[in-house]
Amino acid sequence: MADEIFETEDIYTLTDEDGAEMQFSLLGSCEIDGKEYFAMIPLDEGSDEYVILKKEIDENGEELLVTIDDDEEFDRVADLFEDELFDEIDYDAPEEK
């Protein structure tokens, strides 16, 4: 199923379909069934929630990161990230200041 999850701290600037740019920190990536997925957290919103995006190649050969429309595919990828990448995070632990 998943070959390997890569943890990283890369920063990406992504542009949505309306042309708005946002910065994301890449938490990790994985490959499932020949498709590459990325778990990213937005830097601009101060949010604790991450997004999962899938890499696709457009008709011009450019790489795009897109949302996952298929619920079954999303659930499978989200479960993998939860199990493998985020199992060490204790969301109920108090924040250190």
mmCIF file of N, CA, C and O in Angstrom:
data_model
loop_
_atom_site.group_PDB
_atom_site.id
_atom_site.type_symbol
_atom_site.label_atom_id
_atom_site.label_comp_id
_atom_site.label_asym_id
_atom_site.label_seq_id
_atom_site.Cartn_x
_atom_site.Cartn_y
_atom_site.Cartn_z
ATOM 1 N N MET A 1 0.837 -1.178 0.000
ATOM 2 C CA MET A 1 0.000 0.000 0.000
ATOM 3 C C MET A 1 0.879 1.237 0.000
ATOM 4 O O MET A 1 1.155 1.791 -1.039
ATOM 5 N N ALA A 2 1.332 1.708 1.148
ATOM 6 C CA ALA A 2 2.174 2.905 1.191
ATOM 7 C C ALA A 2 3.627 2.470 1.221
ATOM 8 O O ALA A 2 4.001 1.612 1.991
ATOM 9 N N ASP A 3 4.407 3.090 0.356
ATOM 10 C CA ASP A 3 5.821 2.740 0.324
ATOM 11 C C ASP A 3 6.545 3.287 1.540
ATOM 12 O O ASP A 3 7.254 2.582 2.221
ATOM 13 N N GLU A 4 6.357 4.570 1.820
ATOM 14 C CA GLU A 4 7.082 5.207 2.905
ATOM 15 C C GLU A 4 6.514 6.606 3.109
ATOM 16 O O GLU A 4 6.069 7.240 2.172
ATOM 17 N N ILE A 5 6.544 7.068 4.334
ATOM 18 C CA ILE A 5 6.151 8.452 4.616
ATOM 19 C C ILE A 5 7.415 9.240 4.878
ATOM 20 O O ILE A 5 8.266 8.824 5.646
ATOM 21 N N PHE A 6 7.533 10.373 4.210
ATOM 22 C CA PHE A 6 8.690 11.228 4.372
ATOM 23 C C PHE A 6 8.301 12.432 5.201
ATOM 24 O O PHE A 6 7.392 13.169 4.838
ATOM 25 N N GLU A 7 8.969 12.633 6.328
ATOM 26 C CA GLU A 7 8.726 13.800 7.159
ATOM 27 C C GLU A 7 9.681 14.910 6.753
ATOM 28 O O GLU A 7 10.845 14.672 6.509
ATOM 29 N N THR A 8 9.181 16.123 6.686
ATOM 30 C CA THR A 8 9.999 17.253 6.275
ATOM 31 C C THR A 8 9.448 18.536 6.875
ATOM 32 O O THR A 8 8.402 18.518 7.493
ATOM 33 N N GLU A 9 10.152 19.616 6.695
ATOM 34 C CA GLU A 9 9.677 20.911 7.191
ATOM 35 C C GLU A 9 9.774 21.960 6.090
ATOM 36 O O GLU A 9 10.048 23.118 6.350
ATOM 37 N N ASP A 10 9.528 21.559 4.858
ATOM 38 C CA ASP A 10 9.589 22.471 3.727
ATOM 39 C C ASP A 10 8.401 23.423 3.744
ATOM 40 O O ASP A 10 7.302 23.067 4.182
ATOM 41 N N ILE A 11 8.629 24.641 3.226
ATOM 42 C CA ILE A 11 7.576 25.653 3.118
ATOM 43 C C ILE A 11 7.224 25.815 1.639
ATOM 44 O O ILE A 11 8.109 25.953 0.796
ATOM 45 N N TYR A 12 5.929 25.798 1.328
ATOM 46 C CA TYR A 12 5.435 25.947 -0.032
ATOM 47 C C TYR A 12 4.459 27.111 -0.092
ATOM 48 O O TYR A 12 3.663 27.297 0.826
ATOM 49 N N THR A 13 4.499 27.861 -1.178
ATOM 50 C CA THR A 13 3.497 28.875 -1.460
ATOM 51 C C THR A 13 2.583 28.305 -2.533
ATOM 52 O O THR A 13 3.031 27.998 -3.636
ATOM 53 N N LEU A 14 1.318 28.127 -2.196
ATOM 54 C CA LEU A 14 0.342 27.560 -3.118
ATOM 55 C C LEU A 14 -0.661 28.634 -3.518
ATOM 56 O O LEU A 14 -1.009 29.503 -2.719
ATOM 57 N N THR A 15 -1.126 28.555 -4.744
ATOM 58 C CA THR A 15 -2.110 29.494 -5.274
ATOM 59 C C THR A 15 -3.407 28.745 -5.510
ATOM 60 O O THR A 15 -3.417 27.717 -6.198
ATOM 61 N N ASP A 16 -4.520 29.259 -4.959
ATOM 62 C CA ASP A 16 -5.802 28.588 -5.169
ATOM 63 C C ASP A 16 -6.407 29.016 -6.506
ATOM 64 O O ASP A 16 -5.841 29.830 -7.240
ATOM 65 N N GLU A 17 -7.582 28.472 -6.817
ATOM 66 C CA GLU A 17 -8.214 28.751 -8.106
ATOM 67 C C GLU A 17 -8.640 30.206 -8.264
ATOM 68 O O GLU A 17 -8.877 30.678 -9.368
ATOM 69 N N ASP A 18 -8.711 30.955 -7.162
ATOM 70 C CA ASP A 18 -9.059 32.379 -7.221
ATOM 71 C C ASP A 18 -7.817 33.262 -7.321
ATOM 72 O O ASP A 18 -7.929 34.485 -7.340
ATOM 73 N N GLY A 19 -6.637 32.657 -7.316
ATOM 74 C CA GLY A 19 -5.397 33.412 -7.424
ATOM 75 C C GLY A 19 -4.814 33.854 -6.093
ATOM 76 O O GLY A 19 -3.780 34.508 -6.059
ATOM 77 N N ALA A 20 -5.448 33.483 -4.990
ATOM 78 C CA ALA A 20 -4.945 33.847 -3.663
ATOM 79 C C ALA A 20 -3.797 32.909 -3.285
ATOM 80 O O ALA A 20 -3.876 31.699 -3.483
ATOM 81 N N GLU A 21 -2.721 33.486 -2.755
ATOM 82 C CA GLU A 21 -1.564 32.702 -2.342
ATOM 83 C C GLU A 21 -1.581 32.479 -0.837
ATOM 84 O O GLU A 21 -1.949 33.380 -0.083
ATOM 85 N N MET A 22 -1.177 31.270 -0.433
ATOM 86 C CA MET A 22 -1.044 30.924 0.980
ATOM 87 C C MET A 22 0.216 30.111 1.152
ATOM 88 O O MET A 22 0.586 29.342 0.270
ATOM 89 N N GLN A 23 0.850 30.261 2.305
ATOM 90 C CA GLN A 23 2.030 29.457 2.610
ATOM 91 C C GLN A 23 1.632 28.265 3.467
ATOM 92 O O GLN A 23 0.807 28.390 4.380
ATOM 93 N N PHE A 24 2.249 27.133 3.151
ATOM 94 C CA PHE A 24 2.006 25.896 3.867
ATOM 95 C C PHE A 24 3.337 25.275 4.266
ATOM 96 O O PHE A 24 4.307 25.362 3.528
ATOM 97 N N SER A 25 3.331 24.640 5.419
ATOM 98 C CA SER A 25 4.475 23.844 5.845
ATOM 99 C C SER A 25 4.154 22.397 5.519
ATOM 100 O O SER A 25 3.081 21.882 5.868
ATOM 101 N N LEU A 26 5.081 21.733 4.840
ATOM 102 C CA LEU A 26 4.891 20.329 4.495
ATOM 103 C C LEU A 26 5.231 19.473 5.705
ATOM 104 O O LEU A 26 6.359 19.475 6.185
ATOM 105 N N LEU A 27 4.242 18.756 6.200
ATOM 106 C CA LEU A 27 4.440 17.883 7.360
ATOM 107 C C LEU A 27 4.987 16.530 6.956
ATOM 108 O O LEU A 27 5.773 15.930 7.678
ATOM 109 N N GLY A 28 4.548 16.040 5.818
ATOM 110 C CA GLY A 28 5.003 14.747 5.350
ATOM 111 C C GLY A 28 4.367 14.390 4.030
ATOM 112 O O GLY A 28 3.412 15.030 3.594
ATOM 113 N N SER A 29 4.907 13.377 3.387
ATOM 114 C CA SER A 29 4.359 12.911 2.120
ATOM 115 C C SER A 29 4.408 11.393 2.088
ATOM 116 O O SER A 29 5.155 10.769 2.842
ATOM 117 N N CYS A 30 3.599 10.819 1.214
ATOM 118 C CA CYS A 30 3.600 9.376 1.040
ATOM 119 C C CYS A 30 3.151 9.048 -0.371
ATOM 120 O O CYS A 30 2.582 9.886 -1.070
ATOM 121 N N GLU A 31 3.421 7.819 -0.763
ATOM 122 C CA GLU A 31 2.972 7.331 -2.053
ATOM 123 C C GLU A 31 2.101 6.111 -1.829
ATOM 124 O O GLU A 31 2.481 5.194 -1.101
ATOM 125 N N ILE A 32 0.916 6.134 -2.432
ATOM 126 C CA ILE A 32 -0.021 5.018 -2.334
ATOM 127 C C ILE A 32 -0.500 4.703 -3.739
ATOM 128 O O ILE A 32 -0.978 5.590 -4.450
ATOM 129 N N ASP A 33 -0.357 3.463 -4.127
ATOM 130 C CA ASP A 33 -0.811 3.005 -5.443
ATOM 131 C C ASP A 33 -0.301 3.894 -6.574
ATOM 132 O O ASP A 33 -1.030 4.236 -7.501
ATOM 133 N N GLY A 34 0.958 4.334 -6.466
ATOM 134 C CA GLY A 34 1.564 5.134 -7.521
ATOM 135 C C GLY A 34 1.195 6.598 -7.514
ATOM 136 O O GLY A 34 1.608 7.349 -8.398
ATOM 137 N N LYS A 35 0.427 7.044 -6.529
ATOM 138 C CA LYS A 35 0.040 8.457 -6.419
ATOM 139 C C LYS A 35 0.717 9.057 -5.196
ATOM 140 O O LYS A 35 0.822 8.412 -4.156
ATOM 141 N N GLU A 36 1.152 10.314 -5.319
ATOM 142 C CA GLU A 36 1.858 10.974 -4.228
ATOM 143 C C GLU A 36 0.918 11.944 -3.507
ATOM 144 O O GLU A 36 0.192 12.697 -4.142
ATOM 145 N N TYR A 37 0.955 11.894 -2.168
ATOM 146 C CA TYR A 37 0.090 12.714 -1.321
ATOM 147 C C TYR A 37 0.939 13.510 -0.343
ATOM 148 O O TYR A 37 1.998 13.061 0.087
ATOM 149 N N PHE A 38 0.421 14.693 0.038
ATOM 150 C CA PHE A 38 1.146 15.591 0.924
ATOM 151 C C PHE A 38 0.234 16.051 2.055
ATOM 152 O O PHE A 38 -0.901 16.460 1.813
ATOM 153 N N ALA A 39 0.730 15.979 3.289
ATOM 154 C CA ALA A 39 0.033 16.545 4.449
ATOM 155 C C ALA A 39 0.683 17.896 4.717
ATOM 156 O O ALA A 39 1.900 17.972 4.919
ATOM 157 N N MET A 40 -0.130 18.964 4.698
ATOM 158 C CA MET A 40 0.392 20.316 4.836
ATOM 159 C C MET A 40 -0.458 21.107 5.820
ATOM 160 O O MET A 40 -1.665 20.894 5.912
ATOM 161 N N ILE A 41 0.195 22.021 6.521
ATOM 162 C CA ILE A 41 -0.522 22.881 7.456
ATOM 163 C C ILE A 41 -0.323 24.333 7.021
ATOM 164 O O ILE A 41 0.789 24.738 6.700
ATOM 165 N N PRO A 42 -1.429 25.110 6.966
ATOM 166 C CA PRO A 42 -1.294 26.512 6.561
ATOM 167 C C PRO A 42 -0.557 27.319 7.622
ATOM 168 O O PRO A 42 -0.796 27.160 8.812
ATOM 169 N N LEU A 43 0.346 28.191 7.185
ATOM 170 C CA LEU A 43 1.114 29.012 8.116
ATOM 171 C C LEU A 43 0.397 30.317 8.429
ATOM 172 O O LEU A 43 0.583 30.878 9.501
ATOM 173 N N ASP A 44 -0.412 30.811 7.517
ATOM 174 C CA ASP A 44 -1.020 32.122 7.658
ATOM 175 C C ASP A 44 -2.201 32.167 8.612
ATOM 176 O O ASP A 44 -2.550 33.213 9.121
ATOM 177 N N GLU A 45 -2.832 31.049 8.873
ATOM 178 C CA GLU A 45 -4.063 31.054 9.655
ATOM 179 C C GLU A 45 -3.864 30.720 11.129
ATOM 180 O O GLU A 45 -4.783 30.856 11.908
ATOM 181 N N GLY A 46 -2.708 30.224 11.510
ATOM 182 C CA GLY A 46 -2.501 29.795 12.882
ATOM 183 C C GLY A 46 -3.354 28.592 13.230
ATOM 184 O O GLY A 46 -3.694 28.367 14.381
ATOM 185 N N SER A 47 -3.698 27.806 12.240
ATOM 186 C CA SER A 47 -4.575 26.661 12.420
ATOM 187 C C SER A 47 -3.789 25.431 12.845
ATOM 188 O O SER A 47 -2.633 25.259 12.483
ATOM 189 N N ASP A 48 -4.429 24.562 13.620
ATOM 190 C CA ASP A 48 -3.847 23.288 13.998
ATOM 191 C C ASP A 48 -4.245 22.188 13.019
ATOM 192 O O ASP A 48 -3.760 21.082 13.099
ATOM 193 N N GLU A 49 -5.176 22.496 12.103
ATOM 194 C CA GLU A 49 -5.673 21.494 11.179
ATOM 195 C C GLU A 49 -4.828 21.475 9.920
ATOM 196 O O GLU A 49 -4.423 22.506 9.412
ATOM 197 N N TYR A 50 -4.562 20.282 9.439
ATOM 198 C CA TYR A 50 -3.777 20.129 8.233
ATOM 199 C C TYR A 50 -4.668 19.725 7.067
ATOM 200 O O TYR A 50 -5.798 19.283 7.260
ATOM 201 N N VAL A 51 -4.142 19.898 5.868
ATOM 202 C CA VAL A 51 -4.844 19.490 4.656
ATOM 203 C C VAL A 51 -4.036 18.384 3.986
ATOM 204 O O VAL A 51 -2.828 18.268 4.177
ATOM 205 N N ILE A 52 -4.734 17.572 3.218
ATOM 206 C CA ILE A 52 -4.080 16.529 2.437
ATOM 207 C C ILE A 52 -4.329 16.850 0.972
ATOM 208 O O ILE A 52 -5.481 17.031 0.559
ATOM 209 N N LEU A 53 -3.253 16.926 0.203
ATOM 210 C CA LEU A 53 -3.340 17.228 -1.214
ATOM 211 C C LEU A 53 -2.684 16.114 -2.011
ATOM 212 O O LEU A 53 -1.778 15.436 -1.533
ATOM 213 N N LYS A 54 -3.143 15.953 -3.240
ATOM 214 C CA LYS A 54 -2.616 14.920 -4.137
ATOM 215 C C LYS A 54 -1.882 15.599 -5.288
ATOM 216 O O LYS A 54 -2.344 16.607 -5.821
ATOM 217 N N LYS A 55 -0.735 15.032 -5.667
ATOM 218 C CA LYS A 55 0.021 15.573 -6.795
ATOM 219 C C LYS A 55 -0.536 15.016 -8.098
ATOM 220 O O LYS A 55 -0.733 13.811 -8.230
ATOM 221 N N GLU A 56 -0.799 15.918 -9.040
ATOM 222 C CA GLU A 56 -1.221 15.539 -10.376
ATOM 223 C C GLU A 56 -0.379 16.313 -11.375
ATOM 224 O O GLU A 56 0.195 17.343 -11.047
ATOM 225 N N ILE A 57 -0.328 15.819 -12.589
ATOM 226 C CA ILE A 57 0.391 16.476 -13.680
ATOM 227 C C ILE A 57 -0.659 17.002 -14.659
ATOM 228 O O ILE A 57 -1.520 16.245 -15.116
ATOM 229 N N ASP A 58 -0.584 18.322 -14.979
ATOM 230 C CA ASP A 58 -1.561 18.889 -15.909
ATOM 231 C C ASP A 58 -1.161 18.619 -17.351
ATOM 232 O O ASP A 58 -0.138 17.988 -17.627
ATOM 233 N N GLU A 59 -1.973 19.101 -18.291
ATOM 234 C CA GLU A 59 -1.741 18.840 -19.710
ATOM 235 C C GLU A 59 -0.442 19.453 -20.239
ATOM 236 O O GLU A 59 0.068 19.060 -21.280
ATOM 237 N N ASN A 60 0.130 20.426 -19.499
ATOM 238 C CA ASN A 60 1.394 21.044 -19.885
ATOM 239 C C ASN A 60 2.594 20.390 -19.207
ATOM 240 O O ASN A 60 3.719 20.873 -19.340
ATOM 241 N N GLY A 61 2.343 19.337 -18.439
ATOM 242 C CA GLY A 61 3.417 18.633 -17.761
ATOM 243 C C GLY A 61 3.822 19.264 -16.436
ATOM 244 O O GLY A 61 4.818 18.866 -15.843
ATOM 245 N N GLU A 62 3.043 20.244 -15.970
ATOM 246 C CA GLU A 62 3.358 20.899 -14.702
ATOM 247 C C GLU A 62 2.714 20.151 -13.537
ATOM 248 O O GLU A 62 1.604 19.636 -13.652
ATOM 249 N N GLU A 63 3.432 20.121 -12.409
ATOM 250 C CA GLU A 63 2.909 19.471 -11.213
ATOM 251 C C GLU A 63 1.911 20.396 -10.520
ATOM 252 O O GLU A 63 2.155 21.594 -10.374
ATOM 253 N N LEU A 64 0.808 19.818 -10.090
ATOM 254 C CA LEU A 64 -0.216 20.537 -9.339
ATOM 255 C C LEU A 64 -0.503 19.771 -8.058
ATOM 256 O O LEU A 64 -0.427 18.545 -8.036
ATOM 257 N N LEU A 65 -0.857 20.480 -7.007
ATOM 258 C CA LEU A 65 -1.367 19.852 -5.792
ATOM 259 C C LEU A 65 -2.850 20.158 -5.739
ATOM 260 O O LEU A 65 -3.254 21.319 -5.755
ATOM 261 N N VAL A 66 -3.661 19.114 -5.691
ATOM 262 C CA VAL A 66 -5.107 19.267 -5.756
ATOM 263 C C VAL A 66 -5.769 18.587 -4.566
ATOM 264 O O VAL A 66 -5.200 17.683 -3.947
ATOM 265 N N THR A 67 -6.981 19.029 -4.258
ATOM 266 C CA THR A 67 -7.755 18.375 -3.206
ATOM 267 C C THR A 67 -8.224 17.013 -3.703
ATOM 268 O O THR A 67 -8.331 16.777 -4.906
ATOM 269 N N ILE A 68 -8.509 16.140 -2.768
ATOM 270 C CA ILE A 68 -8.961 14.787 -3.097
ATOM 271 C C ILE A 68 -10.483 14.787 -3.054
ATOM 272 O O ILE A 68 -11.083 14.985 -2.001
ATOM 273 N N ASP A 69 -11.108 14.566 -4.208
ATOM 274 C CA ASP A 69 -12.564 14.607 -4.305
ATOM 275 C C ASP A 69 -13.238 13.302 -3.906
ATOM 276 O O ASP A 69 -14.367 13.307 -3.437
ATOM 277 N N ASP A 70 -12.559 12.189 -4.084
ATOM 278 C CA ASP A 70 -13.124 10.883 -3.781
ATOM 279 C C ASP A 70 -13.029 10.612 -2.276
ATOM 280 O O ASP A 70 -11.927 10.574 -1.721
ATOM 281 N N ASP A 71 -14.174 10.437 -1.629
ATOM 282 C CA ASP A 71 -14.209 10.241 -0.171
ATOM 283 C C ASP A 71 -13.444 8.996 0.271
ATOM 284 O O ASP A 71 -12.748 9.019 1.283
ATOM 285 N N GLU A 72 -13.572 7.911 -0.464
ATOM 286 C CA GLU A 72 -12.891 6.669 -0.097
ATOM 287 C C GLU A 72 -11.372 6.838 -0.192
ATOM 288 O O GLU A 72 -10.634 6.415 0.697
ATOM 289 N N GLU A 73 -10.909 7.479 -1.261
ATOM 290 C CA GLU A 73 -9.479 7.739 -1.423
ATOM 291 C C GLU A 73 -8.972 8.648 -0.307
ATOM 292 O O GLU A 73 -7.932 8.390 0.299
ATOM 293 N N PHE A 74 -9.731 9.705 -0.001
ATOM 294 C CA PHE A 74 -9.327 10.630 1.055
ATOM 295 C C PHE A 74 -9.233 9.922 2.400
ATOM 296 O O PHE A 74 -8.255 10.091 3.134
ATOM 297 N N ASP A 75 -10.241 9.121 2.740
ATOM 298 C CA ASP A 75 -10.247 8.415 4.024
ATOM 299 C C ASP A 75 -9.053 7.475 4.149
ATOM 300 O O ASP A 75 -8.424 7.392 5.202
ATOM 301 N N ARG A 76 -8.724 6.779 3.068
ATOM 302 C CA ARG A 76 -7.601 5.847 3.090
ATOM 303 C C ARG A 76 -6.286 6.593 3.336
ATOM 304 O O ARG A 76 -5.471 6.195 4.161
ATOM 305 N N VAL A 77 -6.094 7.712 2.648
ATOM 306 C CA VAL A 77 -4.865 8.498 2.796
ATOM 307 C C VAL A 77 -4.814 9.160 4.172
ATOM 308 O O VAL A 77 -3.780 9.158 4.839
ATOM 309 N N ALA A 78 -5.938 9.716 4.619
ATOM 310 C CA ALA A 78 -5.986 10.369 5.931
ATOM 311 C C ALA A 78 -5.685 9.372 7.043
ATOM 312 O O ALA A 78 -4.952 9.691 7.983
ATOM 313 N N ASP A 79 -6.219 8.169 6.938
ATOM 314 C CA ASP A 79 -5.943 7.132 7.936
ATOM 315 C C ASP A 79 -4.462 6.810 7.985
ATOM 316 O O ASP A 79 -3.890 6.635 9.058
ATOM 317 N N LEU A 80 -3.830 6.732 6.825
ATOM 318 C CA LEU A 80 -2.405 6.439 6.780
ATOM 319 C C LEU A 80 -1.594 7.544 7.455
ATOM 320 O O LEU A 80 -0.732 7.272 8.277
ATOM 321 N N PHE A 81 -1.898 8.792 7.124
ATOM 322 C CA PHE A 81 -1.183 9.897 7.761
ATOM 323 C C PHE A 81 -1.425 9.900 9.267
ATOM 324 O O PHE A 81 -0.502 10.096 10.047
ATOM 325 N N GLU A 82 -2.651 9.693 9.693
ATOM 326 C CA GLU A 82 -2.962 9.663 11.121
ATOM 327 C C GLU A 82 -2.185 8.561 11.829
ATOM 328 O O GLU A 82 -1.612 8.776 12.891
ATOM 329 N N ASP A 83 -2.156 7.382 11.231
ATOM 330 C CA ASP A 83 -1.497 6.235 11.856
ATOM 331 C C ASP A 83 0.019 6.357 11.860
ATOM 332 O O ASP A 83 0.666 6.045 12.849
ATOM 333 N N GLU A 84 0.583 6.790 10.764
ATOM 334 C CA GLU A 84 2.029 6.754 10.599
ATOM 335 C C GLU A 84 2.746 8.053 10.944
ATOM 336 O O GLU A 84 3.858 8.022 11.439
ATOM 337 N N LEU A 85 2.135 9.173 10.663
ATOM 338 C CA LEU A 85 2.831 10.450 10.815
ATOM 339 C C LEU A 85 2.461 11.169 12.099
ATOM 340 O O LEU A 85 3.301 11.783 12.733
ATOM 341 N N PHE A 86 1.210 11.071 12.493
ATOM 342 C CA PHE A 86 0.738 11.878 13.604
ATOM 343 C C PHE A 86 0.460 11.096 14.869
ATOM 344 O O PHE A 86 -0.090 11.625 15.817
ATOM 345 N N ASP A 87 0.843 9.836 14.917
ATOM 346 C CA ASP A 87 0.562 9.031 16.109
ATOM 347 C C ASP A 87 1.364 9.493 17.311
ATOM 348 O O ASP A 87 1.006 9.217 18.445
ATOM 349 N N GLU A 88 2.438 10.250 17.095
ATOM 350 C CA GLU A 88 3.262 10.730 18.198
ATOM 351 C C GLU A 88 2.751 12.036 18.794
ATOM 352 O O GLU A 88 3.185 12.444 19.849
ATOM 353 N N ILE A 89 1.824 12.697 18.114
ATOM 354 C CA ILE A 89 1.336 13.998 18.567
ATOM 355 C C ILE A 89 0.213 13.792 19.575
ATOM 356 O O ILE A 89 -0.745 13.077 19.316
ATOM 357 N N ASP A 90 0.327 14.413 20.733
ATOM 358 C CA ASP A 90 -0.721 14.364 21.739
ATOM 359 C C ASP A 90 -1.489 15.678 21.668
ATOM 360 O O ASP A 90 -1.043 16.702 22.167
ATOM 361 N N TYR A 91 -2.655 15.653 21.008
ATOM 362 C CA TYR A 91 -3.425 16.872 20.801
ATOM 363 C C TYR A 91 -4.060 17.386 22.087
ATOM 364 O O TYR A 91 -4.470 18.526 22.165
ATOM 365 N N ASP A 92 -4.141 16.542 23.115
ATOM 366 C CA ASP A 92 -4.741 16.959 24.371
ATOM 367 C C ASP A 92 -3.726 17.480 25.373
ATOM 368 O O ASP A 92 -4.108 17.971 26.439
ATOM 369 N N ALA A 93 -2.462 17.398 25.045
ATOM 370 C CA ALA A 93 -1.423 17.877 25.962
ATOM 371 C C ALA A 93 -1.441 19.405 26.007
ATOM 372 O O ALA A 93 -1.683 20.055 24.997
ATOM 373 N N PRO A 94 -1.205 19.981 27.188
ATOM 374 C CA PRO A 94 -1.179 21.445 27.272
ATOM 375 C C PRO A 94 0.023 22.004 26.490
ATOM 376 O O PRO A 94 1.071 21.373 26.418
ATOM 377 N N GLU A 95 -0.184 23.187 25.908
ATOM 378 C CA GLU A 95 0.868 23.827 25.139
ATOM 379 C C GLU A 95 1.932 24.369 26.067
ATOM 380 O O GLU A 95 1.641 24.900 27.137
ATOM 381 N N GLU A 96 3.198 24.217 25.643
ATOM 382 C CA GLU A 96 4.295 24.794 26.409
ATOM 383 C C GLU A 96 4.498 26.224 25.983
ATOM 384 O O GLU A 96 4.411 26.544 24.817
ATOM 385 N N LYS A 97 4.777 27.099 26.950
ATOM 386 C CA LYS A 97 4.986 28.519 26.636
ATOM 387 C C LYS A 97 6.368 28.939 26.960
ATOM 388 O O LYS A 97 7.089 28.439 27.666
#
